[in-house]
Amino acid sequence: MPDIVVLIPHFNSLAGLNRSLASISGVEPVDVLIVDDGSSEKPDEQDLRMRHPLIPGIFCIQLEHNQGIEHALNKGLAHIRSLHRHKYIARLDCGDTCHPDRFRIQREFLDAHPDIYLAGTWTEFRDMEGRELFTVRYPVDAKTLRKKIYLNNMFNHPSVMFRAEAIEKIGYYPTTFKYAEDYAFFFGFVRHFETANIPQVLTCYEVNPEGISLSKRRKQIESRIRIILRNWQWGVYPVWGIIRSGLLYVMSYAMITKLKETLYR
């Protein structure tokens, strides 16, 4: 029985969900828990199991109405913890895909480093047509991550795997930081545990220009500023993190994407 579970929130993206599930190779057996956030096009558990026979267990939770990704994720975490069956929790989002060996590599890394409680990966970013845009090579060691998280999110959310027991210490995803719940969640990890990024491109992230509207992006940046202030300590990185967030607040999504392409190529 797998002791890794992949948590996937879903909202009206069956094609993206199937792309993500198709990338799970079965090299390292995993269960998959899908939390549908009140979609009009709901995933069918039996249909998904037939389509993706390499996955030992696919399970769906249906929320009655749309509540937001942070609530869907927390519903999933609560369900996983209630089972007391999985040692590791991995993340994936609809449309994002995995390297065939992703879960094996992450699992072996965490098994070999019992002091590390969360491990992300380097990530390739592609547009909706599958064209490569850029690759982000995040810092890999805990000391650097602890400092630089004040500048930006140092983990690609769909790339992480973490120890299920960590939830007892840091709790679930905060619901008071709209569109930045992952940033707040990861701050809990870097404050209480050792973390890392594996220096391999094991995840492909689909960049959807319609994903975050201008108004939502600004709310996201406002949430990020509040997260930095909540975790404040005097130093270069927190101060520059506030300045950087202010600059991003006035930039368009297209400008930010183009800047990333230039910096990361």
Short mmCIF file of C-alpha atoms in Angstrom, two decimals:
data_model
loop_
_atom_site.label_atom_id
_atom_site.label_comp_id
_atom_site.label_asym_id
_atom_site.label_seq_id
_atom_site.Cartn_x
_atom_site.Cartn_y
_atom_site.Cartn_z
CA MET A 1 0.00 0.00 0.00
CA PRO A 2 1.55 3.39 -0.99
CA ASP A 3 2.57 5.69 1.83
CA ILE A 4 2.76 8.70 -0.52
CA VAL A 5 -0.40 10.58 -1.43
CA VAL A 6 -0.57 13.26 -4.14
CA LEU A 7 -3.02 16.03 -3.26
CA ILE A 8 -4.65 17.71 -6.29
CA PRO A 9 -7.29 20.46 -6.00
CA HIS A 10 -9.64 20.61 -9.00
CA PHE A 11 -11.99 23.26 -10.36
CA ASN A 12 -13.50 22.89 -13.85
CA SER A 13 -10.32 21.53 -15.44
CA LEU A 14 -10.88 17.89 -16.35
CA ALA A 15 -8.50 18.03 -19.33
CA GLY A 16 -5.77 19.50 -17.13
CA LEU A 17 -6.48 16.94 -14.41
CA ASN A 18 -6.10 14.08 -16.86
CA ARG A 19 -2.81 15.53 -18.19
CA SER A 20 -1.48 15.68 -14.66
CA LEU A 21 -2.58 12.15 -13.80
CA ALA A 22 -1.13 10.79 -17.07
CA SER A 23 2.30 12.10 -16.00
CA ILE A 24 2.29 9.94 -12.86
CA SER A 25 4.31 7.01 -14.13
CA GLY A 26 3.92 4.42 -11.42
CA VAL A 27 7.71 4.14 -10.91
CA GLU A 28 7.04 4.99 -7.26
CA PRO A 29 3.50 3.87 -6.26
CA VAL A 30 1.35 6.74 -4.99
CA ASP A 31 -2.25 7.32 -4.07
CA VAL A 32 -3.97 10.40 -5.48
CA LEU A 33 -6.56 12.45 -3.59
CA ILE A 34 -8.53 14.91 -5.73
CA VAL A 35 -10.58 17.57 -3.97
CA ASP A 36 -13.17 19.05 -6.32
CA ASP A 37 -13.94 22.63 -5.30
CA GLY A 38 -17.59 22.79 -6.38
CA SER A 39 -17.02 22.35 -10.14
CA SER A 40 -19.77 22.25 -12.72
CA GLU A 41 -17.71 19.54 -14.48
CA LYS A 42 -16.88 17.12 -11.69
CA PRO A 43 -14.28 14.33 -11.89
CA ASP A 44 -15.63 10.79 -11.86
CA GLU A 45 -13.58 8.51 -9.64
CA GLN A 46 -14.27 5.30 -11.55
CA ASP A 47 -13.59 6.92 -14.92
CA LEU A 48 -10.26 8.30 -13.69
CA ARG A 49 -9.22 4.91 -12.34
CA MET A 50 -9.92 3.32 -15.72
CA ARG A 51 -8.01 6.04 -17.58
CA HIS A 52 -4.96 5.90 -15.30
CA PRO A 53 -4.33 2.26 -14.31
CA LEU A 54 -0.72 2.94 -13.23
CA ILE A 55 -2.00 4.80 -10.15
CA PRO A 56 -2.86 2.32 -7.36
CA GLY A 57 -5.55 4.47 -5.77
CA ILE A 58 -7.49 7.50 -7.02
CA PHE A 59 -9.98 9.04 -4.60
CA CYS A 60 -12.25 12.08 -4.97
CA ILE A 61 -13.79 14.40 -2.42
CA GLN A 62 -16.60 16.63 -3.70
CA LEU A 63 -17.22 20.03 -2.10
CA GLU A 64 -20.78 21.29 -2.53
CA HIS A 65 -19.79 24.79 -3.62
CA ASN A 66 -16.66 26.67 -4.63
CA GLN A 67 -14.72 27.79 -1.55
CA GLY A 68 -11.23 28.54 -2.91
CA ILE A 69 -8.06 26.50 -3.26
CA GLU A 70 -6.93 26.97 0.34
CA HIS A 71 -10.17 25.43 1.63
CA ALA A 72 -9.96 22.56 -0.86
CA LEU A 73 -6.37 21.85 0.17
CA ASN A 74 -7.26 21.92 3.85
CA LYS A 75 -10.15 19.53 3.29
CA GLY A 76 -7.67 17.20 1.61
CA LEU A 77 -5.10 17.51 4.38
CA ALA A 78 -7.73 16.81 7.04
CA HIS A 79 -8.85 13.69 5.18
CA ILE A 80 -5.28 12.45 4.74
CA ARG A 81 -4.47 12.96 8.42
CA SER A 82 -7.65 11.17 9.47
CA LEU A 83 -6.51 8.03 7.64
CA HIS A 84 -3.08 7.87 9.36
CA ARG A 85 -1.84 5.90 6.35
CA HIS A 86 0.49 8.19 4.39
CA LYS A 87 3.97 9.22 5.47
CA TYR A 88 4.47 11.77 2.69
CA ILE A 89 2.15 14.28 1.02
CA ALA A 90 3.03 15.55 -2.47
CA ARG A 91 1.35 18.35 -4.38
CA LEU A 92 0.31 18.72 -7.99
CA ASP A 93 -2.06 21.13 -9.75
CA CYS A 94 -4.30 20.45 -12.74
CA GLY A 95 -2.33 20.96 -15.94
CA ASP A 96 1.08 20.60 -14.27
CA THR A 97 3.08 17.43 -14.95
CA CYS A 98 5.81 15.33 -13.37
CA HIS A 99 9.06 13.77 -14.48
CA PRO A 100 8.55 9.97 -14.47
CA ASP A 101 10.97 9.56 -11.53
CA ARG A 102 9.79 12.56 -9.53
CA PHE A 103 8.17 10.76 -6.61
CA ARG A 104 10.90 8.12 -6.36
CA ILE A 105 13.61 10.79 -6.25
CA GLN A 106 11.79 12.90 -3.67
CA ARG A 107 10.98 9.91 -1.51
CA GLU A 108 14.58 8.64 -1.56
CA PHE A 109 15.82 12.15 -0.75
CA LEU A 110 13.52 12.53 2.27
CA ASP A 111 14.27 9.00 3.46
CA ALA A 112 17.99 9.81 3.32
CA HIS A 113 17.59 13.17 5.11
CA PRO A 114 15.29 12.65 8.12
CA ASP A 115 15.92 16.22 9.32
CA ILE A 116 14.35 17.69 6.16
CA TYR A 117 10.58 17.95 6.26
CA LEU A 118 9.81 19.51 2.88
CA ALA A 119 11.54 19.05 -0.48
CA GLY A 120 10.66 20.91 -3.66
CA THR A 121 12.26 20.60 -7.09
CA TRP A 122 13.50 22.81 -9.88
CA THR A 123 10.70 23.56 -12.32
CA GLU A 124 10.28 24.10 -16.04
CA PHE A 125 7.63 26.65 -17.01
CA ARG A 126 5.66 26.17 -20.25
CA ASP A 127 2.86 28.10 -21.93
CA MET A 128 -0.59 26.66 -22.72
CA GLU A 129 0.70 25.30 -26.07
CA GLY A 130 3.52 23.41 -24.37
CA ARG A 131 6.32 25.76 -25.44
CA GLU A 132 9.15 26.10 -22.93
CA LEU A 133 9.35 29.59 -21.43
CA PHE A 134 12.04 29.28 -18.76
CA THR A 135 13.33 27.06 -15.96
CA VAL A 136 13.53 28.20 -12.33
CA ARG A 137 16.41 26.74 -10.32
CA TYR A 138 15.45 27.48 -6.74
CA PRO A 139 18.03 27.59 -3.93
CA VAL A 140 18.63 24.12 -2.52
CA ASP A 141 19.89 24.48 1.07
CA ALA A 142 17.88 25.31 4.18
CA LYS A 143 19.99 28.30 5.24
CA THR A 144 19.58 30.10 1.91
CA LEU A 145 15.88 29.21 1.71
CA ARG A 146 15.29 30.62 5.20
CA LYS A 147 16.76 33.97 4.13
CA LYS A 148 15.51 34.27 0.57
CA ILE A 149 11.90 33.29 1.25
CA TYR A 150 11.45 36.93 2.27
CA LEU A 151 12.14 37.89 -1.35
CA ASN A 152 9.85 35.42 -3.08
CA ASN A 153 8.30 32.00 -2.75
CA MET A 154 11.30 29.64 -2.79
CA PHE A 155 9.24 26.53 -3.60
CA ASN A 156 7.14 25.75 -6.64
CA HIS A 157 3.91 24.68 -4.97
CA PRO A 158 3.03 21.72 -7.27
CA SER A 159 6.58 20.38 -6.92
CA VAL A 160 6.77 19.86 -3.16
CA MET A 161 6.63 16.71 -1.07
CA PHE A 162 6.52 16.96 2.72
CA ARG A 163 6.19 14.78 5.79
CA ALA A 164 2.56 14.37 6.84
CA GLU A 165 3.54 14.64 10.52
CA ALA A 166 4.62 18.26 9.95
CA ILE A 167 0.95 19.29 9.84
CA GLU A 168 0.73 18.71 13.60
CA LYS A 169 3.29 21.49 14.09
CA ILE A 170 2.51 24.07 11.41
CA GLY A 171 -1.21 23.45 10.89
CA TYR A 172 -3.14 23.71 7.63
CA TYR A 173 -2.99 26.32 4.87
CA PRO A 174 -3.83 29.77 6.28
CA THR A 175 -7.12 31.10 4.90
CA THR A 176 -6.49 34.78 5.63
CA PHE A 177 -3.89 35.35 2.89
CA LYS A 178 -5.90 35.16 -0.32
CA TYR A 179 -3.99 33.88 -3.39
CA ALA A 180 -0.81 33.45 -1.30
CA GLU A 181 -1.80 30.52 0.91
CA ASP A 182 1.20 28.49 -0.27
CA TYR A 183 3.65 31.28 0.59
CA ALA A 184 2.26 31.47 4.13
CA PHE A 185 2.26 27.67 4.42
CA PHE A 186 5.91 27.40 3.39
CA PHE A 187 6.94 30.08 5.86
CA GLY A 188 5.73 27.69 8.55
CA PHE A 189 8.06 25.01 7.23
CA VAL A 190 11.17 27.19 7.00
CA ARG A 191 10.57 28.55 10.51
CA HIS A 192 10.12 25.18 12.21
CA PHE A 193 11.95 22.64 10.05
CA GLU A 194 14.83 22.09 7.66
CA THR A 195 13.76 22.34 4.01
CA ALA A 196 15.39 21.82 0.61
CA ASN A 197 14.95 21.89 -3.14
CA ILE A 198 16.28 18.97 -5.15
CA PRO A 199 18.53 20.37 -7.93
CA GLN A 200 16.74 18.53 -10.71
CA VAL A 201 13.91 19.60 -13.02
CA LEU A 202 11.20 17.18 -11.91
CA THR A 203 8.07 19.28 -12.46
CA CYS A 204 6.59 21.16 -15.41
CA TYR A 205 4.37 24.12 -14.55
CA GLU A 206 1.72 25.32 -16.99
CA VAL A 207 1.59 29.11 -17.18
CA ASN A 208 -1.99 30.24 -17.76
CA PRO A 209 -2.19 33.98 -18.53
CA GLU A 210 -5.86 33.89 -17.52
CA GLY A 211 -5.02 32.24 -14.20
CA ILE A 212 -4.64 35.35 -12.07
CA SER A 213 -6.40 38.52 -13.09
CA LEU A 214 -4.89 41.92 -12.36
CA SER A 215 -7.16 42.44 -9.35
CA LYS A 216 -6.36 38.99 -7.94
CA ARG A 217 -2.64 39.45 -8.53
CA ARG A 218 -2.66 42.66 -6.55
CA LYS A 219 -4.54 40.95 -3.73
CA GLN A 220 -1.90 38.20 -3.88
CA ILE A 221 0.90 40.76 -3.51
CA GLU A 222 -0.95 42.45 -0.64
CA SER A 223 -1.18 39.05 1.05
CA ARG A 224 2.54 38.47 0.47
CA ILE A 225 3.40 41.77 2.15
CA ARG A 226 1.26 40.84 5.16
CA ILE A 227 2.97 37.42 5.33
CA ILE A 228 6.41 39.06 5.33
CA LEU A 229 5.33 41.46 8.08
CA ARG A 230 3.86 38.61 10.14
CA ASN A 231 7.23 36.82 9.96
CA TRP A 232 9.26 40.00 10.24
CA GLN A 233 12.85 40.18 11.42
CA TRP A 234 15.18 43.04 10.66
CA GLY A 235 17.61 42.38 7.85
CA VAL A 236 18.39 42.96 4.19
CA TYR A 237 16.12 40.22 2.88
CA PRO A 238 12.88 41.24 4.65
CA VAL A 239 13.40 44.90 3.73
CA TRP A 240 14.15 44.09 0.09
CA GLY A 241 11.20 41.69 0.07
CA ILE A 242 8.82 44.54 0.92
CA ILE A 243 10.39 46.80 -1.74
CA ARG A 244 10.29 44.02 -4.35
CA SER A 245 6.61 43.32 -3.63
CA GLY A 246 5.83 47.00 -4.07
CA LEU A 247 7.52 47.02 -7.47
CA LEU A 248 5.64 43.90 -8.58
CA TYR A 249 2.38 45.53 -7.48
CA VAL A 250 2.65 48.12 -10.24
CA MET A 251 3.88 45.75 -12.98
CA SER A 252 1.58 43.93 -15.37
CA TYR A 253 1.45 40.12 -15.54
CA ALA A 254 2.91 40.25 -19.06
CA MET A 255 5.83 42.38 -17.86
CA ILE A 256 6.55 39.97 -15.01
CA THR A 257 6.46 36.92 -17.32
CA LYS A 258 8.79 38.60 -19.81
CA LEU A 259 11.17 39.57 -16.99
CA LYS A 260 11.24 35.97 -15.74
CA GLU A 261 11.96 34.70 -19.25
CA THR A 262 14.93 37.08 -19.47
CA LEU A 263 16.28 36.28 -16.00
CA TYR A 264 15.90 32.50 -16.05
CA ARG A 265 16.90 31.65 -19.61
#
